[in-house]
PDB file of C-alpha atoms in Angstrom:
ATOM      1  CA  UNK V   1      12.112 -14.340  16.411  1.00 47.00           C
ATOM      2  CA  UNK V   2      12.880 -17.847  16.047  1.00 48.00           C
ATOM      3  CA  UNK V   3      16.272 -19.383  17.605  1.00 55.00           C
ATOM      4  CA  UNK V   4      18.790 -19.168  14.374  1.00 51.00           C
ATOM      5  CA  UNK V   5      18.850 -23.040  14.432  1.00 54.00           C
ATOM      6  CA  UNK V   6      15.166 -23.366  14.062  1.00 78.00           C
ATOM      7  CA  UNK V   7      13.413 -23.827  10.702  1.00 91.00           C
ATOM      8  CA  UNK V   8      12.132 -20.466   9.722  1.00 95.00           C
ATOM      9  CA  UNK V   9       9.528 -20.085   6.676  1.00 96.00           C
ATOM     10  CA  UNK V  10       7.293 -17.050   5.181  1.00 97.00           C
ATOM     11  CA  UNK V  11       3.969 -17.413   3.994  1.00 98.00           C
ATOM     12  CA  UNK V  12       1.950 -14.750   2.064  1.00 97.00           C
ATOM     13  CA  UNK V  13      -1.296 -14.991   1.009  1.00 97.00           C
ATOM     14  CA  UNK V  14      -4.530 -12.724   1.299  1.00 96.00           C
ATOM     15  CA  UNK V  15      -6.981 -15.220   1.887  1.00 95.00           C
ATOM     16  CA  UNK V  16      -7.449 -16.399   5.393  1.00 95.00           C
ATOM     17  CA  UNK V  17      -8.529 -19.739   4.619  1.00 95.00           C
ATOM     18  CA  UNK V  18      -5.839 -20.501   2.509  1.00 95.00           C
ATOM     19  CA  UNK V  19      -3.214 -18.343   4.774  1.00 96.00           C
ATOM     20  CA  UNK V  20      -4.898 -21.025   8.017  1.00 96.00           C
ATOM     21  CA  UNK V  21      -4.891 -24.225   5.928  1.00 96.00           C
ATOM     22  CA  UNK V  22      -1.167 -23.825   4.791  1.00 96.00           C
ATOM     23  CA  UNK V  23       0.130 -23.280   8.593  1.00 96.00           C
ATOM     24  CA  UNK V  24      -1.791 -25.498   9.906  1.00 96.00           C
ATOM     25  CA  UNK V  25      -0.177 -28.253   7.543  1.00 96.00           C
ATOM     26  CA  UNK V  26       2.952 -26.598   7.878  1.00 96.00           C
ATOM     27  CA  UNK V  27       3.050 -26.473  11.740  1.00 94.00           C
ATOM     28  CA  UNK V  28       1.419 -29.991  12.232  1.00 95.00           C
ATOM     29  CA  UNK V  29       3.917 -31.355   9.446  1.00 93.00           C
ATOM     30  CA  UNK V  30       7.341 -29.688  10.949  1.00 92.00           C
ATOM     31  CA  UNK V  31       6.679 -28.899  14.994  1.00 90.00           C
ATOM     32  CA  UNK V  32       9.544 -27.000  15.441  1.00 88.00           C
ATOM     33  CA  UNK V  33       8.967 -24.221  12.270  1.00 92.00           C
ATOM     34  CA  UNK V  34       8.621 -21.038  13.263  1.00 94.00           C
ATOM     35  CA  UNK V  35       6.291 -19.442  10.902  1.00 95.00           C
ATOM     36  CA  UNK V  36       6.063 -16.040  10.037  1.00 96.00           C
ATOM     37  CA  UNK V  37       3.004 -14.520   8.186  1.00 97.00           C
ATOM     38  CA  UNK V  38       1.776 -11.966   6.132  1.00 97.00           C
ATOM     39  CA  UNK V  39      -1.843 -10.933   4.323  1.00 96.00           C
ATOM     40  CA  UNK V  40      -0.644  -8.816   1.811  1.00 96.00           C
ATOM     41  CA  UNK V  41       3.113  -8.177   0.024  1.00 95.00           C
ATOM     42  CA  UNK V  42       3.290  -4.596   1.512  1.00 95.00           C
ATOM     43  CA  UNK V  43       3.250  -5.447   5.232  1.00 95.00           C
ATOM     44  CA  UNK V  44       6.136  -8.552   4.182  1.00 95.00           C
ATOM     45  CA  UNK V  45       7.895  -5.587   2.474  1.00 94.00           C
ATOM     46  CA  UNK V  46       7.847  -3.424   5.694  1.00 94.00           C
ATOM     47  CA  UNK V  47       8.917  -5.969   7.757  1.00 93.00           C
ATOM     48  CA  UNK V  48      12.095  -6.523   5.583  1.00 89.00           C
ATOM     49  CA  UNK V  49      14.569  -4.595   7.780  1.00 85.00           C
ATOM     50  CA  UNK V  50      13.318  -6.021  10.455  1.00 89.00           C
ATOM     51  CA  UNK V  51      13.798 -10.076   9.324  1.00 88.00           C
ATOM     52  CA  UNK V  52      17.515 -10.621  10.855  1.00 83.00           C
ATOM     53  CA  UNK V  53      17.452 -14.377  10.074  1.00 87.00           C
ATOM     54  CA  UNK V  54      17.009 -15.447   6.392  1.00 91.00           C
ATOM     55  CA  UNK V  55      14.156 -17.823   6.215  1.00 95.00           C
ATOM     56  CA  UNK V  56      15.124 -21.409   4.660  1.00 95.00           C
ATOM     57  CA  UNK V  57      11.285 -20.806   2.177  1.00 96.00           C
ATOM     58  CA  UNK V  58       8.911 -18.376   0.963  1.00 97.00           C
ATOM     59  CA  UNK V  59       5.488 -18.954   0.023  1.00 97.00           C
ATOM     60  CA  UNK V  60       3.935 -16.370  -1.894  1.00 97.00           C
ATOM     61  CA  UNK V  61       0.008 -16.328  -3.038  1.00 95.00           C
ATOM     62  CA  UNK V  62       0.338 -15.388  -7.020  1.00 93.00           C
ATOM     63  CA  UNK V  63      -2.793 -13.638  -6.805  1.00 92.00           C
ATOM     64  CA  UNK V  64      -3.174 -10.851  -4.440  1.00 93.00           C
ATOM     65  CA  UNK V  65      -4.561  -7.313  -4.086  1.00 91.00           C
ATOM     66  CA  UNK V  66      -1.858  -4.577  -4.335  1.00 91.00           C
ATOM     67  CA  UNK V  67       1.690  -6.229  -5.065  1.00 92.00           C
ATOM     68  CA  UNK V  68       0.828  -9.638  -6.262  1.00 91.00           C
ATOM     69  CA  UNK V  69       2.881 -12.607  -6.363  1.00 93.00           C
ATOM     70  CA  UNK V  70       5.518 -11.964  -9.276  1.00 93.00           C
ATOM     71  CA  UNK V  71       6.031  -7.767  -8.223  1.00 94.00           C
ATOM     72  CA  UNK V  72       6.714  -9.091  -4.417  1.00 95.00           C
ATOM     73  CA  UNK V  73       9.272 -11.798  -5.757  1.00 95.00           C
ATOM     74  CA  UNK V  74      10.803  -9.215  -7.706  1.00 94.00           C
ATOM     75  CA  UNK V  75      10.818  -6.450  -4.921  1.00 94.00           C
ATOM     76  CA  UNK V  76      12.254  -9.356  -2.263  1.00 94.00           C
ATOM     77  CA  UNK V  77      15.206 -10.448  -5.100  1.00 93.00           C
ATOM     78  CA  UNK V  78      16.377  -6.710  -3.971  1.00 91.00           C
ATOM     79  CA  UNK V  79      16.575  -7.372  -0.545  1.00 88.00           C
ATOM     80  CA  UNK V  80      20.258  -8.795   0.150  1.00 84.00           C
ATOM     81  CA  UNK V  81      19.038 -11.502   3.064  1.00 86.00           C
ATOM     82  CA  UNK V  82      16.725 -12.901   0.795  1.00 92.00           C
ATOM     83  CA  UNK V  83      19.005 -13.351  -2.217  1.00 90.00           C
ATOM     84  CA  UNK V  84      19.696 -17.756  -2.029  1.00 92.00           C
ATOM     85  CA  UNK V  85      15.762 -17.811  -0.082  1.00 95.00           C
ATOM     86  CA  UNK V  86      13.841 -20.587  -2.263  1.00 96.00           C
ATOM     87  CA  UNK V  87      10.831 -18.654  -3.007  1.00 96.00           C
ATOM     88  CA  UNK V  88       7.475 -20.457  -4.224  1.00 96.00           C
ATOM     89  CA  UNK V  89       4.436 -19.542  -5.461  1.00 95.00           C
ATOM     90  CA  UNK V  90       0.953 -20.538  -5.439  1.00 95.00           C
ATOM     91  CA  UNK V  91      -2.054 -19.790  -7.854  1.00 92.00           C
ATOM     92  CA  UNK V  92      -5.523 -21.319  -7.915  1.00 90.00           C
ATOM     93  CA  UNK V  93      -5.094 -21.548 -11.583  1.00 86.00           C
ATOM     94  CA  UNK V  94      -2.181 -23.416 -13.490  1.00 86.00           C
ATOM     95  CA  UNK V  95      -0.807 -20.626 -15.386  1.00 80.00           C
ATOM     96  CA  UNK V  96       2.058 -21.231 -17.826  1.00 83.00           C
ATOM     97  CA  UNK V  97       3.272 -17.255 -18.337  1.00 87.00           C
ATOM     98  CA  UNK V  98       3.193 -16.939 -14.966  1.00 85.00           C
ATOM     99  CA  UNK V  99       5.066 -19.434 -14.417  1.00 87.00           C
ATOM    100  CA  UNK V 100       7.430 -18.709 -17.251  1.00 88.00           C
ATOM    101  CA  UNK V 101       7.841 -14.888 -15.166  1.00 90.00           C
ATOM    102  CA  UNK V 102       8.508 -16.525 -11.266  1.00 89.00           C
ATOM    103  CA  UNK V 103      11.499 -18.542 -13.382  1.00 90.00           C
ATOM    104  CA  UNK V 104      12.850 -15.339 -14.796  1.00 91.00           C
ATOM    105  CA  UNK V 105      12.545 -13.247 -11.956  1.00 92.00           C
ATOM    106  CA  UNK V 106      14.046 -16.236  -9.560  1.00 92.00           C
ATOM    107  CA  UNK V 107      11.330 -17.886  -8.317  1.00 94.00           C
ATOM    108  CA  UNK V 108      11.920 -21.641  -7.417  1.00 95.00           C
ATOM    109  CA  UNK V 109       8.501 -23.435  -7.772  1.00 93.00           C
ATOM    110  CA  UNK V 110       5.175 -22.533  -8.831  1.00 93.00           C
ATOM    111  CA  UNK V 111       2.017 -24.762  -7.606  1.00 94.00           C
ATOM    112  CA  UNK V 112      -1.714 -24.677  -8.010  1.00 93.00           C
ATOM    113  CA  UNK V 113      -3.407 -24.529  -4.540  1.00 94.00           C
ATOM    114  CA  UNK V 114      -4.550 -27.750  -3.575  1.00 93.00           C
ATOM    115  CA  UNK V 115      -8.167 -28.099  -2.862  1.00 91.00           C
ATOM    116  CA  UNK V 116      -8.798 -30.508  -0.160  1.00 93.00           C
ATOM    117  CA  UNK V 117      -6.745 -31.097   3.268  1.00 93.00           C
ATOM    118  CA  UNK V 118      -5.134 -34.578   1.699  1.00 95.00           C
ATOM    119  CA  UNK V 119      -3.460 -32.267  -1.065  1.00 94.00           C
ATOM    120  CA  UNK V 120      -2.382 -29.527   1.123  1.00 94.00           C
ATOM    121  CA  UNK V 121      -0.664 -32.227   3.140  1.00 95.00           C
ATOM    122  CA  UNK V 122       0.738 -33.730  -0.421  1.00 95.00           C
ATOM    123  CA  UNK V 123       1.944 -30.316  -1.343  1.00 94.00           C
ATOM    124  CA  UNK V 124       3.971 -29.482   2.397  1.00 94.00           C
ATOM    125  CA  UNK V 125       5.240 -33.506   1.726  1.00 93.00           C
ATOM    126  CA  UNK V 126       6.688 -32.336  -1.401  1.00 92.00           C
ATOM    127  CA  UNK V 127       7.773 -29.079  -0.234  1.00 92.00           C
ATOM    128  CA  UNK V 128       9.520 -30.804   2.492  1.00 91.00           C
ATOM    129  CA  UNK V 129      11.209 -33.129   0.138  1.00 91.00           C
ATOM    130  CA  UNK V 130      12.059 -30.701  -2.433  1.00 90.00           C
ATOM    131  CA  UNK V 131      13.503 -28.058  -0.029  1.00 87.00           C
ATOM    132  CA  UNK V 132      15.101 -30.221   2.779  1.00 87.00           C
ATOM    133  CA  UNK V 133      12.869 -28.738   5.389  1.00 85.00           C
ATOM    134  CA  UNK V 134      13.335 -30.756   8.064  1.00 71.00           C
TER     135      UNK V 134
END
């Protein structure tokens, strides 16, 4: 686990290019984040008990297999540690109800998916910005 001084963010998405993209931005954008990751919500909601340190983001894909983005923000809400965790989450699609349902189930941003390596380093810029990660 990372040293409790250390930036510290989760990422969960089911699709490996996305899931590689995103860290890679991530890591090459803020060396010293320690990044933890997941390929589905169910393995991020096993590991729950186990995450000591309270991670300063979450990134959650909206559109997954099993739990998908909105049940795993409402199933982490429950878990005390993650209670004031800025949670975020992605979609390839712009989709107002959704984002409507991440608001009232405390979710802090929603944002399409950007499509070439210039946006994804936009969107970590922003992210960065927005949620003092640094």
């Amino acid at each position: 686990m990372a040293n409790p001084y250390d930036l510290y963010i989760i990422v969960v998405d089911d699709d490996e290019d996305d899931l590689n993209m995103l860290t890679n931005v991530l890591s090459s954008t803020i060396p010293d984040c320690h990044l933890q990751t997941f390929t589905n919500g169910a393995s991020l909601l096993a590991s729950v008990g186990s995450i000591s340190q309270p991670p300063q983001l979450m990134i959650l894909d909206w559109q997954m297999p099993g739990l998908d983005g909105i049940e795993l923000l409402i199933e982490i809400r429950r878990a005390v540690q993650f209670i004031n965790v800025p949670i975020i989450l992605l979609s390839t699609i712009s989709e107002p109800d959704i984002q409507l349902k991440m608001a009232q189930y405390g979710g802090n941003g929603y944002f399409v998916k950007p499509a070439t390596l210039s946006d994804w380093r936009s969107l970590v810029d922003q992210l960065t910005i927005q949620y003092e990660l640094h």
